[in-house]
PDB file of C-alpha atoms in Angstrom:
ATOM      1  CA  GLN A1460       0.000   0.000   0.000  1.00 51.00           C
ATOM      2  CA  GLY A1461       1.451   3.346  -0.956  1.00 58.00           C
ATOM      3  CA  PHE A1462       2.620   5.465  -3.858  1.00 62.00           C
ATOM      4  CA  GLN A1463       5.827   6.555  -5.526  1.00 65.00           C
ATOM      5  CA  PHE A1464       7.117   9.415  -7.642  1.00 66.00           C
ATOM      6  CA  THR A1465      10.244  10.105  -9.672  1.00 69.00           C
ATOM      7  CA  LYS A1466      13.315  12.052  -8.586  1.00 69.00           C
ATOM      8  CA  GLN A1467      12.540  14.589 -11.353  1.00 71.00           C
ATOM      9  CA  ALA A1468       9.196  15.368  -9.713  1.00 70.00           C
ATOM     10  CA  SER A1469      10.994  15.746  -6.406  1.00 68.00           C
ATOM     11  CA  LEU A1470      13.549  18.191  -7.856  1.00 71.00           C
ATOM     12  CA  SER A1471      10.861  20.459  -9.326  1.00 73.00           C
ATOM     13  CA  ASP A1472       8.828  20.462  -6.109  1.00 72.00           C
ATOM     14  CA  TYR A1473       9.244  24.131  -5.168  1.00 70.00           C
ATOM     15  CA  TYR A1474       6.478  24.160  -2.552  1.00 68.00           C
ATOM     16  CA  ASN A1475       7.405  20.868  -0.828  1.00 68.00           C
ATOM     17  CA  LYS A1476       4.094  19.227  -1.687  1.00 66.00           C
ATOM     18  CA  ILE A1477       5.748  16.041  -2.931  1.00 63.00           C
ATOM     19  CA  LYS A1478       8.667  15.888  -0.505  1.00 64.00           C
ATOM     20  CA  ASN A1479       6.395  16.302   2.530  1.00 66.00           C
ATOM     21  CA  PRO A1480       3.100  14.580   1.724  1.00 64.00           C
ATOM     22  CA  SER A1481       2.264  13.501   5.259  1.00 69.00           C
ATOM     23  CA  ALA A1482      -0.522  16.052   5.899  1.00 70.00           C
ATOM     24  CA  ASN A1483      -2.263  15.383   2.589  1.00 71.00           C
ATOM     25  CA  LEU A1484      -1.698  11.645   2.918  1.00 73.00           C
ATOM     26  CA  GLN A1485      -3.205  11.622   6.421  1.00 75.00           C
ATOM     27  CA  ARG A1486      -6.176  13.699   5.237  1.00 80.00           C
ATOM     28  CA  SER A1487      -6.706  11.272   2.359  1.00 82.00           C
ATOM     29  CA  ILE A1488      -6.556   8.300   4.724  1.00 79.00           C
ATOM     30  CA  ASN A1489      -9.104   9.978   7.038  1.00 82.00           C
ATOM     31  CA  TRP A1490     -11.458  10.680   4.117  1.00 85.00           C
ATOM     32  CA  ALA A1491     -11.189   7.066   2.965  1.00 86.00           C
ATOM     33  CA  MET A1492     -11.952   5.805   6.494  1.00 84.00           C
ATOM     34  CA  GLU A1493     -14.969   8.140   6.773  1.00 84.00           C
ATOM     35  CA  GLN A1494     -16.322   6.952   3.417  1.00 87.00           C
ATOM     36  CA  THR A1495     -15.781   3.280   4.322  1.00 86.00           C
ATOM     37  CA  ALA A1496     -17.560   3.716   7.660  1.00 82.00           C
ATOM     38  CA  ALA A1497     -20.446   5.596   6.041  1.00 84.00           C
ATOM     39  CA  ASP A1498     -20.812   2.875   3.410  1.00 85.00           C
ATOM     40  CA  LYS A1499     -20.857   0.138   6.050  1.00 82.00           C
ATOM     41  CA  PHE A1500     -23.084   1.739   8.683  1.00 80.00           C
ATOM     42  CA  PHE A1501     -25.352   4.019   6.645  1.00 83.00           C
ATOM     43  CA  ASN A1502     -25.253   3.793   2.862  1.00 83.00           C
ATOM     44  CA  ASN A1503     -25.330  -0.012   2.509  1.00 83.00           C
ATOM     45  CA  ALA A1504     -26.619  -0.980   5.965  1.00 82.00           C
ATOM     46  CA  TYR A1505     -30.025  -2.007   4.623  1.00 82.00           C
ATOM     47  CA  SER A1506     -28.623  -4.247   1.881  1.00 86.00           C
ATOM     48  CA  ASP A1507     -25.201  -5.703   2.829  1.00 85.00           C
ATOM     49  CA  THR A1508     -25.412  -8.994   4.709  1.00 85.00           C
ATOM     50  CA  GLY A1509     -24.003  -8.914   8.243  1.00 81.00           C
ATOM     51  CA  ILE A1510     -22.544 -11.646  10.434  1.00 82.00           C
ATOM     52  CA  ASP A1511     -25.972 -13.030  11.340  1.00 85.00           C
ATOM     53  CA  GLY A1512     -27.030 -13.472   7.714  1.00 88.00           C
ATOM     54  CA  VAL A1513     -29.265 -10.390   7.457  1.00 90.00           C
ATOM     55  CA  ALA A1514     -28.610  -6.708   6.785  1.00 87.00           C
ATOM     56  CA  LEU A1515     -27.184  -4.531   9.572  1.00 83.00           C
ATOM     57  CA  TYR A1516     -30.557  -2.734   9.820  1.00 83.00           C
ATOM     58  CA  SER A1517     -33.215  -5.424   9.555  1.00 84.00           C
ATOM     59  CA  THR A1518     -36.602  -6.411  10.928  1.00 84.00           C
ATOM     60  CA  ALA A1519     -35.541 -10.084  11.176  1.00 87.00           C
ATOM     61  CA  HIS A1520     -32.329 -10.437  13.206  1.00 84.00           C
ATOM     62  CA  PRO A1521     -32.169 -13.973  14.613  1.00 84.00           C
ATOM     63  CA  TYR A1522     -31.748 -14.602  18.318  1.00 80.00           C
ATOM     64  CA  GLU A1523     -32.267 -17.657  20.523  1.00 79.00           C
ATOM     65  CA  GLY A1524     -36.028 -17.051  20.838  1.00 79.00           C
ATOM     66  CA  GLY A1525     -36.843 -16.119  17.224  1.00 84.00           C
ATOM     67  CA  THR A1526     -36.218 -12.829  15.459  1.00 84.00           C
ATOM     68  CA  ILE A1527     -35.934  -9.229  16.596  1.00 79.00           C
ATOM     69  CA  SER A1528     -35.982  -5.928  14.722  1.00 79.00           C
ATOM     70  CA  ASN A1529     -33.567  -3.014  14.943  1.00 77.00           C
ATOM     71  CA  SER A1530     -35.219  -1.128  12.107  1.00 79.00           C
ATOM     72  CA  ALA A1531     -38.658   0.251  11.327  1.00 78.00           C
ATOM     73  CA  ALA A1532     -40.762  -1.857   8.961  1.00 74.00           C
ATOM     74  CA  SER A1533     -40.951   1.126   6.603  1.00 75.00           C
ATOM     75  CA  ASN A1534     -38.818   4.235   6.219  1.00 78.00           C
ATOM     76  CA  LEU A1535     -39.953   6.890   8.677  1.00 84.00           C
ATOM     77  CA  ALA A1536     -39.623  10.546   7.781  1.00 90.00           C
ATOM     78  CA  LEU A1537     -37.621  12.612  10.259  1.00 91.00           C
ATOM     79  CA  GLY A1538     -39.959  14.297  12.706  1.00 88.00           C
ATOM     80  CA  PRO A1539     -40.451  14.693  16.472  1.00 85.00           C
ATOM     81  CA  ILE A1540     -43.016  11.868  16.791  1.00 86.00           C
ATOM     82  CA  ASN A1541     -40.882   9.437  14.755  1.00 88.00           C
ATOM     83  CA  VAL A1542     -37.766  10.283  16.798  1.00 88.00           C
ATOM     84  CA  GLU A1543     -39.718   9.631  20.021  1.00 86.00           C
ATOM     85  CA  THR A1544     -41.010   6.358  18.563  1.00 86.00           C
ATOM     86  CA  ALA A1545     -37.473   5.320  17.574  1.00 85.00           C
ATOM     87  CA  LEU A1546     -36.162   6.162  21.055  1.00 84.00           C
ATOM     88  CA  SER A1547     -38.810   4.053  22.793  1.00 83.00           C
ATOM     89  CA  THR A1548     -38.426   1.208  20.272  1.00 80.00           C
ATOM     90  CA  ARG A1549     -34.663   1.276  20.807  1.00 79.00           C
ATOM     91  CA  ARG A1550     -35.192   0.738  24.531  1.00 78.00           C
ATOM     92  CA  ARG A1551     -37.132  -2.451  23.722  1.00 77.00           C
ATOM     93  CA  THR A1552     -34.336  -3.861  21.567  1.00 76.00           C
ATOM     94  CA  LYS A1553     -33.041  -7.238  22.705  1.00 73.00           C
ATOM     95  CA  GLY A1554     -29.557  -8.709  22.521  1.00 71.00           C
ATOM     96  CA  HIS A1555     -28.648 -11.900  20.647  1.00 70.00           C
ATOM     97  CA  ARG A1556     -29.863 -14.056  23.566  1.00 74.00           C
ATOM     98  CA  GLY A1557     -33.168 -12.226  23.920  1.00 72.00           C
ATOM     99  CA  GLU A1558     -32.243 -10.257  27.050  1.00 77.00           C
ATOM    100  CA  PRO A1559     -32.990  -6.499  27.131  1.00 74.00           C
ATOM    101  CA  TYR A1560     -30.205  -4.478  25.580  1.00 70.00           C
ATOM    102  CA  ILE A1561     -29.844  -1.793  28.238  1.00 67.00           C
ATOM    103  CA  LEU A1562     -29.158   1.597  26.710  1.00 67.00           C
ATOM    104  CA  VAL A1563     -28.350   4.437  29.045  1.00 68.00           C
ATOM    105  CA  GLY A1564     -27.300   7.983  28.309  1.00 74.00           C
ATOM    106  CA  LYS A1565     -27.688   9.904  25.083  1.00 82.00           C
ATOM    107  CA  VAL A1566     -27.910   8.552  21.574  1.00 86.00           C
ATOM    108  CA  GLY A1567     -26.836  10.294  18.396  1.00 88.00           C
ATOM    109  CA  LEU A1568     -29.361  11.381  15.803  1.00 90.00           C
ATOM    110  CA  ALA A1569     -27.350  10.671  12.625  1.00 90.00           C
ATOM    111  CA  VAL A1570     -28.514  12.798   9.709  1.00 93.00           C
ATOM    112  CA  PRO A1571     -27.223  13.877   6.284  1.00 93.00           C
ATOM    113  CA  PRO A1572     -26.354  17.574   5.756  1.00 94.00           C
ATOM    114  CA  GLU A1573     -29.740  18.179   4.110  1.00 95.00           C
ATOM    115  CA  LEU A1574     -31.561  17.352   7.388  1.00 94.00           C
ATOM    116  CA  GLU A1575     -29.203  19.122   9.795  1.00 94.00           C
ATOM    117  CA  GLY A1576     -31.329  22.242  10.297  1.00 91.00           C
ATOM    118  CA  PHE A1577     -34.540  20.266  10.783  1.00 91.00           C
ATOM    119  CA  ALA A1578     -32.841  17.813  13.168  1.00 92.00           C
ATOM    120  CA  ARG A1579     -31.467  20.670  15.269  1.00 90.00           C
ATOM    121  CA  ARG A1580     -34.952  22.248  15.408  1.00 86.00           C
ATOM    122  CA  ILE A1581     -36.361  18.929  16.637  1.00 86.00           C
ATOM    123  CA  VAL A1582     -33.723  18.491  19.348  1.00 86.00           C
ATOM    124  CA  HIS A1583     -33.474  22.172  20.382  1.00 82.00           C
ATOM    125  CA  SER A1584     -37.049  23.308  19.855  1.00 72.00           C
ATOM    126  CA  SER A1585     -37.284  26.119  22.415  1.00 67.00           C
ATOM    127  CA  GLY A1586     -36.778  29.744  21.454  1.00 59.00           C
ATOM    128  CA  LEU A1587     -37.247  29.355  17.709  1.00 59.00           C
ATOM    129  CA  GLN A1588     -37.889  32.605  15.888  1.00 58.00           C
ATOM    130  CA  GLY A1589     -40.964  33.176  13.753  1.00 59.00           C
ATOM    131  CA  VAL A1590     -42.990  30.162  14.904  1.00 61.00           C
ATOM    132  CA  ALA A1591     -45.983  29.983  17.228  1.00 63.00           C
ATOM    133  CA  ASP A1592     -45.244  26.454  18.468  1.00 62.00           C
ATOM    134  CA  ASN A1593     -41.778  26.267  20.007  1.00 61.00           C
ATOM    135  CA  ASP A1594     -42.361  24.260  23.161  1.00 64.00           C
ATOM    136  CA  THR A1595     -39.303  22.514  24.495  1.00 66.00           C
ATOM    137  CA  ASN A1596     -39.290  18.758  23.910  1.00 68.00           C
ATOM    138  CA  LYS A1597     -37.266  17.815  26.992  1.00 75.00           C
ATOM    139  CA  TYR A1598     -37.479  14.086  26.280  1.00 75.00           C
ATOM    140  CA  ILE A1599     -35.757  14.357  22.900  1.00 79.00           C
ATOM    141  CA  GLN A1600     -33.418  17.106  24.094  1.00 80.00           C
ATOM    142  CA  GLN A1601     -32.173  15.052  27.058  1.00 82.00           C
ATOM    143  CA  ARG A1602     -31.818  11.810  25.084  1.00 83.00           C
ATOM    144  CA  THR A1603     -30.280  12.858  21.739  1.00 88.00           C
ATOM    145  CA  GLU A1604     -27.440  14.778  20.138  1.00 90.00           C
ATOM    146  CA  VAL A1605     -27.414  15.710  16.451  1.00 93.00           C
ATOM    147  CA  HIS A1606     -24.544  14.224  14.430  1.00 91.00           C
ATOM    148  CA  VAL A1607     -24.215  15.239  10.777  1.00 92.00           C
ATOM    149  CA  PHE A1608     -22.529  12.767   8.423  1.00 89.00           C
ATOM    150  CA  ASP A1609     -21.330  14.336   5.181  1.00 90.00           C
ATOM    151  CA  TYR A1610     -20.671  10.934   3.591  1.00 89.00           C
ATOM    152  CA  LYS A1611     -24.277   9.711   3.777  1.00 89.00           C
ATOM    153  CA  THR A1612     -25.666   9.253   0.271  1.00 89.00           C
ATOM    154  CA  SER A1613     -29.357   9.385   1.191  1.00 89.00           C
ATOM    155  CA  THR A1614     -30.765  12.869   1.756  1.00 91.00           C
ATOM    156  CA  THR A1615     -33.678  11.573   3.851  1.00 90.00           C
ATOM    157  CA  ALA A1616     -32.385   8.592   5.876  1.00 88.00           C
ATOM    158  CA  TRP A1617     -31.682   9.067   9.583  1.00 90.00           C
ATOM    159  CA  GLU A1618     -30.620   6.682  12.332  1.00 88.00           C
ATOM    160  CA  LEU A1619     -30.107   6.609  16.061  1.00 86.00           C
ATOM    161  CA  ILE A1620     -26.532   5.648  16.925  1.00 83.00           C
ATOM    162  CA  PRO A1621     -25.004   4.730  20.295  1.00 79.00           C
ATOM    163  CA  LEU A1622     -22.830   7.264  22.098  1.00 79.00           C
ATOM    164  CA  GLY A1623     -20.487   6.746  25.023  1.00 68.00           C
ATOM    165  CA  ASP A1624     -17.988   4.119  26.070  1.00 59.00           C
ATOM    166  CA  ASP A1625     -20.481   1.803  27.795  1.00 51.00           C
ATOM    167  CA  VAL A1626     -22.053   0.455  24.585  1.00 56.00           C
ATOM    168  CA  ASN A1627     -20.745  -1.625  21.717  1.00 53.00           C
ATOM    169  CA  GLN A1628     -19.484   0.701  19.034  1.00 54.00           C
ATOM    170  CA  ALA A1629     -17.486   0.306  15.905  1.00 56.00           C
ATOM    171  CA  PHE A1630     -13.865   1.265  16.294  1.00 55.00           C
ATOM    172  CA  VAL A1631     -10.942   1.558  13.948  1.00 55.00           C
ATOM    173  CA  ILE A1632      -7.612  -0.108  14.432  1.00 55.00           C
ATOM    174  CA  LYS A1633      -5.117   2.283  12.913  1.00 54.00           C
ATOM    175  CA  LYS A1634      -1.852   1.171  11.443  1.00 52.00           C
ATOM    176  CA  GLY A1635       1.370   3.014  12.099  1.00 51.00           C
ATOM    177  CA  GLY A1636       2.486   6.100  10.221  1.00 51.00           C
ATOM    178  CA  THR A1637       4.073   6.379   6.827  1.00 49.00           C
ATOM    179  CA  ASP A1638       7.508   5.160   5.916  1.00 51.00           C
ATOM    180  CA  VAL A1639       9.624   6.989   3.320  1.00 48.00           C
ATOM    181  CA  ASP A1640      12.346   5.226   1.412  1.00 52.00           C
ATOM    182  CA  THR A1641      14.465   6.328  -1.545  1.00 50.00           C
ATOM    183  CA  ASP A1642      15.295   3.669  -4.078  1.00 51.00           C
ATOM    184  CA  PHE A1643      18.507   4.856  -5.765  1.00 48.00           C
ATOM    185  CA  ASP A1644      18.422   2.146  -8.434  1.00 52.00           C
ATOM    186  CA  ILE A1645      15.237   3.454 -10.018  1.00 52.00           C
ATOM    187  CA  ASP A1646      15.625   7.035  -8.758  1.00 52.00           C
ATOM    188  CA  GLN A1647      12.202   7.157  -7.026  1.00 54.00           C
ATOM    189  CA  GLN A1648      10.961   7.951  -3.562  1.00 54.00           C
ATOM    190  CA  ILE A1649       8.496   5.430  -2.213  1.00 56.00           C
ATOM    191  CA  PHE A1650       5.895   6.198   0.468  1.00 54.00           C
ATOM    192  CA  LYS A1651       4.038   3.387   2.151  1.00 56.00           C
ATOM    193  CA  THR A1652       1.943   2.872   5.240  1.00 51.00           C
ATOM    194  CA  VAL A1653       3.401   0.571   7.862  1.00 47.00           C
TER     195      VAL A1653
END
């Protein structure tokens, strides 16, 4: 894994963009990780088969006593009532052995950029300008935080995601930094991740 460039490109690099690629390389790696995570957990989560033989978000996850759902039977539009319904449904979710999956603390309301303003109005409803109905929804406000994901491909899909260290979350195992080597036989510098 890596890239290489010629010595000629290195010699004409007046602004040190080629000789010192670490910032751009790290940014590129971060973008690739964000896109991969978005594809796995949002963009393809309703279609890609998971470890239990069904999609990550499914109404038919198997467990010892039958099947359990972690997704609505139909796509729900983002709105205060649907967020409240999702929060209460999430509290009824069972683990793989059928025991209650205890969820404490806040959850993230994961939205695409197109829904950010509406999601923030749902979560922080008090004090809105120009509207007659701006009562505070303390239940949603105390239970959720808005998280905007720029890599989501759907402009209408939203999910509740776990927050905090006390729940199972996806994590990334990062490799070490980059290693730079100059191959004098072919007159090229070679950058690779280690």
